[in-house]
Coordinates of C-alpha atoms in Angstrom, one line a residue:
M287 CA -7.3 32.5 41.5
P288 CA -9.6 29.4 41.7
Q289 CA -7.8 26.1 41.9
W290 CA -7.9 23.7 38.9
S291 CA -10.8 21.7 40.3
A292 CA -13.0 24.8 40.4
I293 CA -11.8 26.0 37.0
L294 CA -12.9 22.8 35.3
L295 CA -16.3 22.7 37.1
L296 CA -17.0 26.4 36.2
Q297 CA -16.2 25.6 32.6
L298 CA -18.6 22.7 32.8
K299 CA -21.3 25.0 34.2
D300 CA -20.8 27.5 31.4
N301 CA -21.5 24.8 28.8
L302 CA -24.6 23.5 30.5
K303 CA -28.2 24.4 29.9
F304 CA -30.1 24.3 33.1
Y305 CA -33.0 25.9 34.9
P306 CA -31.7 28.1 37.8
A307 CA -34.9 27.6 39.8
R308 CA -34.4 23.8 39.9
S309 CA -30.5 23.6 39.8
K310 CA -29.9 25.7 42.9
N311 CA -26.4 24.2 43.6
L312 CA -25.2 25.1 40.1
V313 CA -26.2 28.7 40.6
K314 CA -23.9 28.9 43.7
W315 CA -20.8 27.9 41.7
N316 CA -18.8 31.0 41.2
K317 CA -15.2 32.2 40.9
T318 CA -14.9 33.2 44.5
S319 CA -15.1 29.7 46.0
D320 CA -13.5 26.3 45.4
S321 CA -16.5 24.1 44.7
L322 CA -14.9 21.1 46.2
V323 CA -14.1 22.8 49.4
T324 CA -17.5 24.5 50.0
G325 CA -19.2 21.1 50.3
N326 CA -21.5 21.6 47.3
L327 CA -20.3 18.3 46.0
A328 CA -20.4 16.3 49.3
N329 CA -22.7 13.7 47.7
L330 CA -20.6 13.3 44.6
S331 CA -20.1 9.6 43.6
V332 CA -18.1 9.9 40.4
L333 CA -15.2 12.3 39.7
N334 CA -13.6 12.0 36.3
F335 CA -10.9 14.4 35.4
S336 CA -9.1 12.0 33.0
N337 CA -7.0 13.6 30.3
A338 CA -8.4 17.0 31.2
G339 CA -5.2 18.9 30.7
L340 CA -4.5 19.4 34.4
E341 CA -1.1 20.3 35.7
G342 CA 0.6 20.5 39.1
Q343 CA -0.4 19.0 42.5
I344 CA -3.6 17.1 43.0
R345 CA -5.8 18.8 45.6
E346 CA -6.1 17.2 49.0
E347 CA -9.8 18.2 49.2
I348 CA -10.6 15.3 47.0
S349 CA -10.1 13.0 50.0
N350 CA -13.1 14.8 51.6
L351 CA -15.5 13.4 49.0
T352 CA -16.2 10.4 51.1
R353 CA -19.1 9.1 49.0
L354 CA -16.9 8.7 45.9
V355 CA -17.4 5.4 44.1
A356 CA -15.2 6.1 41.1
L357 CA -12.1 8.4 41.0
D358 CA -10.4 8.9 37.6
L359 CA -7.4 11.3 37.5
S360 CA -5.6 9.4 34.8
I361 CA -3.6 11.1 32.1
Q362 CA -2.1 9.9 28.8
P363 CA 0.6 7.3 29.9
L364 CA 4.3 8.0 29.4
L365 CA 4.1 11.8 29.2
I366 CA 7.5 13.0 30.3
P367 CA 7.5 14.6 32.8
P368 CA 4.0 13.7 34.0
P369 CA 2.0 17.0 34.4
L370 CA 0.2 15.8 37.5
K371 CA 1.8 14.6 40.7
L372 CA 0.8 13.0 44.0
E373 CA 3.3 14.4 46.5
N374 CA 1.5 16.5 49.0
P375 CA -1.0 15.0 49.5
D376 CA 0.5 11.6 48.7
L377 CA -1.4 8.5 47.6
S378 CA -2.1 7.5 51.2
M379 CA -3.6 10.9 52.1
L380 CA -5.7 10.9 48.9
V381 CA -7.5 7.7 49.5
K382 CA -7.6 7.5 53.3
N383 CA -11.3 8.5 53.6
L384 CA -12.6 6.9 50.4
K385 CA -14.2 3.9 52.0
Q386 CA -16.9 3.4 49.3
L387 CA -14.4 3.5 46.4
E388 CA -15.0 0.9 43.8
E389 CA -12.9 2.2 40.9
L390 CA -9.5 4.0 41.0
Y391 CA -7.7 5.2 37.9
L392 CA -4.4 6.9 38.5
D393 CA -2.4 5.8 35.5
G394 CA 0.2 8.1 34.1
L395 CA 0.5 10.2 37.2
N396 CA 3.7 11.0 39.1
I397 CA 3.1 9.1 42.3
T398 CA 6.0 9.9 44.6
E399 CA 5.8 6.8 46.8
R400 CA 8.3 4.1 45.9
G401 CA 9.1 0.6 47.1
N402 CA 6.4 -0.7 49.4
E403 CA 5.1 2.7 50.3
W404 CA 2.4 2.7 47.6
C405 CA 1.4 -0.8 48.5
Q406 CA 0.9 0.2 52.1
A407 CA -1.1 3.2 51.0
L408 CA -3.6 1.1 49.0
S409 CA -3.7 -2.0 51.2
S410 CA -4.5 0.0 54.4
S411 CA -6.9 2.5 52.9
V412 CA -8.8 1.1 49.9
P413 CA -11.5 -1.3 51.1
A414 CA -10.6 -4.8 50.0
T415 CA -14.2 -6.0 49.7
V416 CA -15.4 -3.1 47.7
I417 CA -12.8 -2.2 45.1
V418 CA -13.3 -3.8 41.7
M419 CA -11.0 -1.8 39.4
I420 CA -7.5 -0.5 39.9
R421 CA -5.4 1.1 37.2
L422 CA -2.0 2.5 38.0
D423 CA -0.2 2.2 34.6
A424 CA 3.0 4.1 33.9
N425 CA 4.0 4.8 37.5
N426 CA 7.6 4.0 38.3
F427 CA 7.3 2.2 41.6
F428 CA 10.5 0.3 41.2
A429 CA 9.3 -2.3 43.7
P430 CA 8.6 -6.1 44.0
V431 CA 5.3 -7.3 42.6
P432 CA 2.7 -6.8 45.4
E433 CA 0.8 -9.5 47.0
F434 CA -1.9 -7.5 48.9
F435 CA -4.2 -7.6 45.8
V436 CA -4.9 -11.2 46.6
S437 CA -7.2 -10.0 49.4
F438 CA -9.3 -7.9 47.0
S439 CA -11.8 -10.6 46.5
N440 CA -14.1 -8.6 44.2
L441 CA -11.3 -7.3 41.9
I442 CA -12.1 -7.7 38.3
S443 CA -9.5 -5.5 36.7
L444 CA -6.0 -4.8 37.8
S445 CA -3.6 -2.9 35.5
L446 CA 0.0 -2.3 36.5
S447 CA 1.6 -1.8 33.1
T448 CA 5.0 -0.1 32.8
C449 CA 5.4 0.2 36.6
Q450 CA 9.0 -1.2 36.8
L451 CA 7.8 -4.1 39.0
N452 CA 10.1 -7.0 39.7
G453 CA 10.1 -10.4 41.3
V454 CA 7.5 -13.2 41.2
F455 CA 3.8 -12.6 41.1
S456 CA 1.8 -14.7 43.5
K457 CA -0.2 -17.4 41.8
E458 CA -2.9 -16.7 44.4
I459 CA -3.9 -13.6 42.3
F460 CA -5.6 -16.0 39.9
K461 CA -8.1 -16.9 42.6
V462 CA -9.6 -13.4 42.0
R463 CA -11.1 -12.2 38.8
A464 CA -8.4 -9.8 37.7
C465 CA -7.9 -9.7 34.0
Q466 CA -5.0 -7.3 33.2
L467 CA -1.6 -7.5 34.8
L468 CA 1.9 -6.6 33.7
F469 CA 5.2 -8.0 34.7
D470 CA 7.9 -10.1 33.2
E471 CA 6.7 -13.5 34.3
K472 CA 5.4 -16.8 33.0
L473 CA 1.6 -17.4 33.0
P474 CA 0.9 -20.1 35.6
N475 CA -0.8 -23.3 34.6
S476 CA -3.2 -22.7 37.5
M477 CA -5.1 -20.4 35.1
A478 CA -6.8 -23.5 33.9
K479 CA -8.7 -23.5 37.2
L480 CA -10.4 -20.2 36.4
I481 CA -13.6 -22.1 35.5
Q482 CA -15.9 -19.1 35.8
L483 CA -13.7 -16.8 33.6
V484 CA -15.5 -15.5 30.6
H485 CA -13.2 -12.7 29.2
L486 CA -9.4 -12.9 29.4
D487 CA -7.3 -10.0 28.2
L488 CA -3.5 -10.1 29.0
S489 CA -2.4 -8.3 25.8
M490 CA 0.4 -5.8 25.4
N491 CA 2.4 -7.0 28.4
M492 CA 5.7 -8.8 28.9
F493 CA 4.6 -12.3 29.6
A494 CA 7.1 -14.9 28.6
G495 CA 7.2 -18.7 28.4
P496 CA 4.5 -21.1 27.0
I497 CA 0.8 -20.6 26.7
P498 CA -1.0 -22.2 29.7
S499 CA -3.7 -24.7 29.3
F500 CA -7.3 -23.4 29.2
N501 CA -9.0 -26.8 28.9
M502 CA -10.9 -26.4 32.2
S503 CA -12.0 -22.8 31.5
T504 CA -15.1 -23.9 29.6
N505 CA -16.9 -20.6 30.0
L506 CA -14.2 -18.6 28.1
T507 CA -15.5 -16.6 25.1
Y508 CA -12.6 -14.2 24.6
I509 CA -8.8 -14.8 24.9
D510 CA -6.3 -12.1 24.0
L511 CA -2.7 -12.8 24.7
S512 CA -1.3 -10.7 21.9
H513 CA 1.8 -8.4 22.0
N514 CA 3.7 -10.4 24.6
G515 CA 6.8 -12.6 24.5
L516 CA 5.1 -16.0 24.6
T517 CA 7.2 -18.9 23.2
G518 CA 6.8 -22.6 22.4
T519 CA 4.1 -24.5 20.6
V520 CA 0.3 -24.4 20.9
P521 CA -0.6 -27.9 22.0
S522 CA -3.9 -29.3 20.9
T523 CA -4.8 -30.3 24.4
H524 CA -4.9 -26.7 25.6
W525 CA -8.2 -26.0 23.8
V526 CA -10.3 -29.0 24.7
G527 CA -13.7 -28.0 26.0
L528 CA -13.6 -24.4 24.9
H529 CA -16.9 -24.7 23.1
K530 CA -17.9 -21.2 23.8
L531 CA -14.7 -19.5 22.6
V532 CA -15.5 -16.8 20.0
Y533 CA -12.3 -14.7 19.8
L534 CA -8.7 -15.9 20.0
D535 CA -5.8 -13.4 19.5
L536 CA -2.2 -14.6 19.8
R537 CA -0.6 -12.0 17.5
Y538 CA 2.9 -10.6 18.0
N539 CA 4.5 -13.3 20.1
S540 CA 7.2 -15.9 19.3
L541 CA 5.0 -19.0 19.1
N542 CA 6.2 -21.8 16.8
G543 CA 5.4 -25.3 15.6
S544 CA 2.4 -26.3 13.5
L545 CA -1.1 -24.9 13.8
P546 CA -3.2 -27.4 15.9
S547 CA -6.2 -28.7 13.9
S548 CA -8.2 -29.0 17.2
L549 CA -8.1 -25.2 17.5
F550 CA -9.9 -24.7 14.2
A551 CA -12.6 -27.2 15.1
L552 CA -13.9 -25.2 18.0
P553 CA -17.6 -24.8 17.2
S554 CA -18.1 -21.2 18.2
L555 CA -14.8 -19.7 17.1
K556 CA -15.4 -16.7 14.8
N557 CA -12.2 -14.8 14.8
I558 CA -8.7 -16.3 14.7
Q559 CA -5.7 -13.9 14.9
L560 CA -2.3 -15.7 14.8
S561 CA -0.2 -13.3 12.8
Y562 CA 3.4 -12.2 13.6
N563 CA 4.6 -15.4 15.1
K564 CA 6.9 -18.2 14.0
F565 CA 4.3 -20.9 13.1
S566 CA 5.5 -23.4 10.5
G567 CA 4.1 -26.3 8.5
Q568 CA 1.1 -26.1 6.2
V569 CA -2.1 -24.2 6.4
P570 CA -4.9 -26.4 7.9
D571 CA -7.6 -27.7 5.6
F572 CA -10.4 -26.3 7.8
K573 CA -12.6 -29.2 7.0
N574 CA -14.0 -29.1 10.5
V575 CA -14.6 -25.3 10.6
S576 CA -18.3 -24.4 10.7
S577 CA -19.0 -22.5 7.4
S578 CA -21.6 -20.3 9.1
I579 CA -19.3 -19.2 12.0
L580 CA -15.8 -18.1 10.8
D581 CA -15.6 -14.4 10.4
A582 CA -11.9 -13.6 10.3
L583 CA -8.7 -15.6 9.8
D584 CA -5.3 -14.0 10.0
L585 CA -2.3 -16.2 9.7
S586 CA 0.0 -13.6 8.1
S587 CA 3.7 -13.0 8.9
N588 CA 4.6 -16.6 9.9
H589 CA 6.7 -19.4 8.3
L590 CA 3.8 -21.3 6.8
E591 CA 4.7 -23.2 3.6
G592 CA 3.2 -25.5 1.0
P593 CA 0.1 -25.0 -1.1
V594 CA -3.1 -23.5 0.4
P595 CA -5.9 -26.1 0.6
M596 CA -8.6 -25.7 -2.0
Y597 CA -11.3 -24.9 0.5
T598 CA -14.7 -26.5 0.3
R599 CA -17.5 -24.6 -1.3
A600 CA -19.3 -24.4 2.0
L601 CA -16.5 -22.2 3.4
F602 CA -16.6 -20.0 0.3
S603 CA -20.2 -19.1 1.0
S604 CA -19.6 -18.5 4.7
N605 CA -19.6 -15.2 6.7
L606 CA -15.8 -14.9 6.3
S607 CA -14.9 -11.2 6.1
V608 CA -11.1 -11.4 6.3
L609 CA -8.6 -13.9 4.9
D610 CA -5.0 -12.7 5.4
L611 CA -2.1 -15.0 4.6
H612 CA 0.5 -12.5 3.6
S613 CA 4.2 -12.8 4.4
N614 CA 4.6 -16.5 4.5
Q615 CA 6.3 -19.1 2.3
L616 CA 3.2 -20.4 0.5
H617 CA 3.4 -21.6 -3.1
G618 CA 1.5 -23.3 -5.8
K619 CA -1.8 -21.9 -7.1
I620 CA -4.0 -19.6 -5.3
P621 CA -7.1 -21.4 -4.0
I622 CA -10.6 -20.7 -5.1
L623 CA -11.4 -17.5 -3.4
P624 CA -13.9 -17.2 -0.5
L625 CA -16.6 -14.6 -0.5
A626 CA -14.6 -12.4 1.8
S627 CA -14.3 -8.6 1.7
Y628 CA -10.6 -8.6 2.5
I629 CA -8.1 -11.0 0.8
D630 CA -4.4 -10.7 1.1
F631 CA -2.0 -13.3 -0.4
S632 CA 0.9 -10.9 -0.8
S633 CA 4.6 -11.7 -0.1
N634 CA 4.5 -15.4 -0.7
S635 CA 5.8 -17.6 -3.5
F636 CA 2.6 -18.3 -5.5
T637 CA 3.3 -19.1 -9.1
S638 CA 1.4 -19.9 -12.3
F639 CA -1.2 -17.7 -13.9
I640 CA -3.9 -15.6 -12.3
P641 CA -7.1 -17.7 -13.0
H642 CA -8.9 -16.4 -16.1
D643 CA -12.2 -16.2 -14.1
I644 CA -10.7 -14.5 -11.1
G645 CA -13.2 -11.6 -11.0
N646 CA -16.4 -13.5 -11.7
N647 CA -17.0 -14.4 -8.1
L648 CA -14.7 -11.9 -6.4
L649 CA -16.7 -9.9 -3.9
A650 CA -13.7 -8.4 -2.1
T651 CA -13.1 -4.7 -1.7
F652 CA -9.4 -5.3 -0.9
F653 CA -7.4 -7.9 -3.0
S654 CA -3.6 -8.2 -3.0
L655 CA -1.4 -10.7 -4.8
S656 CA 1.8 -8.5 -4.7
H657 CA 5.3 -9.8 -4.2
N658 CA 4.8 -13.2 -5.7
K659 CA 5.8 -14.9 -8.9
F660 CA 2.6 -14.8 -11.0
T661 CA 3.1 -14.8 -14.7
G662 CA 0.9 -14.3 -17.7
V663 CA -1.7 -11.6 -18.2
L664 CA -4.1 -9.8 -15.9
P665 CA -7.5 -11.4 -16.9
G666 CA -10.2 -9.1 -18.1
S667 CA -12.6 -10.8 -15.7
I668 CA -11.1 -8.6 -12.9
C669 CA -13.4 -5.9 -14.2
N670 CA -16.3 -8.0 -13.0
A671 CA -15.3 -7.5 -9.4
V672 CA -17.7 -4.6 -9.0
Y673 CA -17.0 -4.2 -5.2
L674 CA -13.2 -3.9 -5.7
R675 CA -11.7 -0.7 -4.3
V676 CA -8.1 -1.8 -3.7
L677 CA -6.1 -3.9 -6.2
V678 CA -2.4 -4.5 -5.5
L679 CA -0.4 -6.6 -8.0
C680 CA 3.0 -5.1 -7.8
S681 CA 6.3 -7.1 -7.9
N682 CA 5.2 -10.0 -10.0
R683 CA 6.0 -11.2 -13.5
L684 CA 2.8 -10.2 -15.2
S685 CA 2.9 -9.1 -18.8
G686 CA 0.8 -8.0 -21.7
K687 CA -1.7 -5.1 -21.8
I688 CA -3.7 -4.2 -18.9
P689 CA -7.5 -4.5 -19.6
E690 CA -9.0 -1.3 -20.9
C691 CA -12.0 -1.8 -18.6
L692 CA -9.7 -1.4 -15.6
S693 CA -9.7 2.4 -16.1
A694 CA -13.5 2.4 -15.8
M695 CA -13.7 0.7 -12.4
A696 CA -14.4 2.6 -9.3
L697 CA -11.0 1.8 -7.8
G698 CA -9.6 3.6 -4.8
V699 CA -6.1 2.0 -5.0
L700 CA -4.3 0.6 -8.0
N701 CA -0.7 -0.6 -7.8
L702 CA 0.8 -2.4 -10.8
N703 CA 4.5 -1.4 -10.4
R704 CA 7.4 -3.7 -10.9
N705 CA 5.9 -6.0 -13.5
N706 CA 6.3 -6.5 -17.3
F707 CA 3.1 -4.8 -18.5
S708 CA 3.3 -3.3 -21.9
G709 CA 1.0 -1.4 -24.3
S710 CA -0.3 2.1 -23.7
I711 CA -1.6 3.5 -20.5
P712 CA -5.4 3.7 -20.6
D713 CA -6.8 7.2 -21.3
A714 CA -10.4 6.7 -20.1
F715 CA -9.9 7.4 -16.4
P716 CA -13.1 8.6 -14.9
N717 CA -13.0 12.0 -13.2
N718 CA -13.9 10.5 -9.8
W719 CA -11.3 7.8 -9.8
N720 CA -9.4 8.2 -6.5
I721 CA -6.3 6.2 -7.4
G722 CA -3.8 5.5 -4.7
C723 CA -1.0 3.3 -3.5
P724 CA -1.3 1.7 0.0
N725 CA 1.4 1.0 2.5
D726 CA 3.1 -2.4 2.4
T727 CA 1.1 -3.3 5.5
V728 CA -2.6 -2.6 5.8
T729 CA -3.9 -2.9 9.3
V730 CA -7.1 -4.7 10.0
T731 CA -8.7 -4.1 13.3
L732 CA -11.5 -6.2 14.6
K733 CA -13.1 -4.5 17.6
G734 CA -14.3 -6.8 20.4
L735 CA -16.9 -9.4 19.9
E736 CA -18.9 -7.4 17.4
F737 CA -16.3 -8.0 14.8
E738 CA -16.7 -4.7 13.2
L739 CA -14.2 -4.6 10.3
V740 CA -12.3 -1.4 10.0
K741 CA -9.7 -1.3 7.2
I742 CA -7.1 1.3 8.1
Q743 CA -5.3 2.2 4.9
T744 CA -2.6 4.7 4.2
V745 CA -3.8 6.0 0.8
F746 CA -1.5 8.4 -1.0
T747 CA -4.0 9.2 -3.9
S748 CA -1.3 8.2 -6.3
I749 CA -0.8 6.4 -9.6
D750 CA 2.1 4.1 -9.6
F751 CA 2.7 2.3 -13.0
S752 CA 6.5 2.5 -12.6
S753 CA 9.0 -0.2 -13.7
N754 CA 7.0 -1.8 -16.5
N755 CA 7.2 -1.6 -20.3
F756 CA 4.4 0.9 -21.0
H757 CA 4.9 2.8 -24.2
G758 CA 3.2 5.6 -26.1
E759 CA 2.3 9.0 -24.8
I760 CA 1.2 10.0 -21.3
P761 CA -2.6 10.4 -21.5
K762 CA -3.6 14.0 -21.1
E763 CA -6.7 12.7 -19.2
L764 CA -4.5 12.2 -16.2
G765 CA -4.8 15.9 -15.6
Q766 CA -8.4 15.3 -14.7
L767 CA -7.6 13.4 -11.6
K768 CA -7.6 16.5 -9.3
A769 CA -7.1 14.5 -6.1
L770 CA -3.6 13.1 -7.1
Y771 CA -0.8 13.6 -4.7
V772 CA 1.7 11.3 -6.4
L773 CA 2.2 10.4 -10.0
D774 CA 4.9 7.8 -10.8
L775 CA 5.4 6.6 -14.4
S776 CA 9.1 6.2 -14.2
N777 CA 11.2 3.4 -15.7
N778 CA 8.9 2.7 -18.7
V779 CA 9.2 3.4 -22.5
L780 CA 6.9 6.4 -22.6
S781 CA 7.5 9.0 -25.4
G782 CA 6.2 12.3 -26.5
Q783 CA 5.8 15.4 -24.5
I784 CA 4.8 15.9 -20.9
P785 CA 1.1 16.9 -21.2
S786 CA 0.3 20.4 -20.1
S787 CA -2.8 19.0 -18.4
L788 CA -0.6 17.8 -15.6
C789 CA -0.3 21.4 -14.5
N790 CA -3.9 21.1 -13.4
L791 CA -3.0 18.7 -10.6
R792 CA -2.9 21.4 -7.9
H793 CA -2.5 19.0 -5.0
L794 CA 0.4 17.1 -6.6
E795 CA 3.4 16.6 -4.2
S796 CA 5.5 14.2 -6.2
L797 CA 6.0 13.8 -9.9
E798 CA 8.3 11.0 -11.1
L799 CA 8.7 10.6 -14.9
S800 CA 12.4 9.6 -15.1
K801 CA 13.9 6.9 -17.3
N802 CA 11.6 7.2 -20.2
D803 CA 11.9 8.6 -23.8
L804 CA 10.0 11.8 -23.2
N805 CA 11.0 14.8 -25.3
G806 CA 10.0 18.4 -26.0
A807 CA 10.1 21.4 -23.7
I808 CA 9.4 21.2 -20.0
S809 CA 6.3 23.3 -19.2
A810 CA 7.1 26.3 -17.1
S811 CA 3.6 25.9 -15.5
L812 CA 5.0 22.9 -13.5
A813 CA 6.7 25.5 -11.3
N814 CA 3.2 26.8 -10.3
L815 CA 2.3 23.5 -8.6
N816 CA 2.7 25.0 -5.1
F817 CA 2.6 21.6 -3.2
L818 CA 5.2 19.9 -5.5
S819 CA 8.1 18.9 -3.3
F820 CA 9.6 16.1 -5.4
L821 CA 10.2 16.3 -9.1
N822 CA 12.3 13.9 -11.2
L823 CA 12.4 14.2 -15.0
S824 CA 15.9 12.8 -15.4
Y825 CA 17.1 10.4 -18.1
N826 CA 14.7 11.7 -20.8
Q827 CA 15.2 13.9 -23.9
L828 CA 13.6 17.0 -22.5
E829 CA 14.6 20.6 -23.1
G830 CA 14.5 23.8 -21.1
G831 CA 15.8 22.7 -17.7
S832 CA 18.3 25.6 -17.4
R833 CA 15.6 28.3 -17.7
L834 CA 13.4 26.5 -15.2
G835 CA 16.0 25.6 -12.7
I836 CA 15.7 28.8 -10.8
K837 CA 11.9 28.4 -10.4
F838 CA 12.4 25.1 -8.7
K839 CA 14.8 26.4 -6.0
R840 CA 12.1 25.8 -3.4
F841 CA 13.4 22.2 -3.2
Q842 CA 15.6 23.3 -0.3
Q843 CA 15.9 19.8 1.1
L844 CA 18.6 19.0 -1.5
P845 CA 21.7 21.0 -2.3
S846 CA 21.2 23.0 -5.4
K847 CA 23.5 21.0 -7.7
E848 CA 22.1 17.7 -6.5
M849 CA 18.6 18.9 -7.1
E850 CA 19.4 20.0 -10.6
E851 CA 21.0 16.6 -11.4
M852 CA 18.1 14.8 -9.9
V853 CA 15.5 16.8 -11.8
F854 CA 17.0 17.4 -15.1
S855 CA 20.0 15.1 -15.7
S856 CA 20.4 13.6 -19.1
C857 CA 18.2 16.3 -20.7
R858 CA 19.0 17.1 -24.3
G859 CA 20.6 20.4 -25.0
H860 CA 22.9 20.7 -22.0
C861 CA 20.4 21.8 -19.3
F862 CA 23.1 23.0 -17.0

């Protein structure tokens, strides 16, 4: 049987369109020969079998491809056990003849060498003046941090994440251009001497200690130190001279202290990501921020307090796409809103009323004020926010009727639960309204320097008006929303019967109508909703639970009696 190398190459051949008269080498590929051994690929310069589903032992014949410039045998890191292994041949045998190799990717493999053996294999075989990229992530070397990489003068990328390295990493490594390392170690202040460095990415490692100074790295345009264990403050002096810096990401660390105003005065800075730290004090006033530059500002999940500055009109009309201040201790009034597409003020202590003209200049597609202390009514001007697709106002103290025009908006997500809204539920929902409830956290990913905004939302296509004071009947028009997966109207004062139109919601997975004043018979058609896995009609005045109980036995995740009590308890007429 052909070895795995030939199998993959023959599969590639079968999916290629080529002219046999011109592609004579491809014609010779067949099941009776190993294409790597026969020498047909003697001039091959790039071999990439990454994540190709290979298993077993890597073939020694790869070492005969002496003209290889790039070798990628990587697999998805942290697969247990790793499906590919380097044992016979070992690492030393694999790379011994690859004298032109510039890029080596062996992350996720089971490299059998331990201790200093793997270091010896690379340092004695891989040409120090040629290699530019080495990636060996997720190999359990259980060894001291190596020093031989210092001699690789042209190295631009070195990745050793999750390799169980220990000891102290030589500061001499920062004389080369390596940009990705992993070990539990402090970042040395000598990094400030990297005056030619343009792009620095040390994210998702285990770096500890304070942030080093970058005040001499005047060519830096990109700094990403996110997802580490960095501590301490962010001194103003660390950023002096970074006039070219465009992107700064310090998320998911343990940094504290106040936010340095000098950081926000950098003239080229477009994207500032400081969330999930322990920053305290007030939000800067941004009076020195260039209104034409700032694209994204994320200060969420910190300990910021006090009122938010009423930004200048210049900043409102800027290119700002993201303003995220959620999960802090901010209070007072919400500021005049910038012309951003994503605005999140949730999980703070904002008070007072929602401004009556809130929607007149709101261009956002995502807007959240949830988990605050807003009172008063939801202004009708919100319907003027024609671009709005996600509106989250849950867990406040809002009251009164919700604007009728709200039901005519092209919303994708509407969450009004845990307020004091009253009146009837609107009955003019358009057929194409894709109502949903997002997760508490909505991830915003900004990719590289292009600042492409990708809002990743978990949308359940649900209506959640629970825990308010809505009264009247459930609108039969809800049965027109064919995309609904979740309908939650519980804990209100709704009356009348359950509309039979709800039986048209063929994709419904959860129906929660408990703790209302509903009456009448429970429609047997509800049992025909094949995807329904959660049903709670308890604490109403409904009839007919006993004759329907048997039809709902598919709720096997709960013991029968518990299910019956959950679904039909407090029904009129002794359901069970």
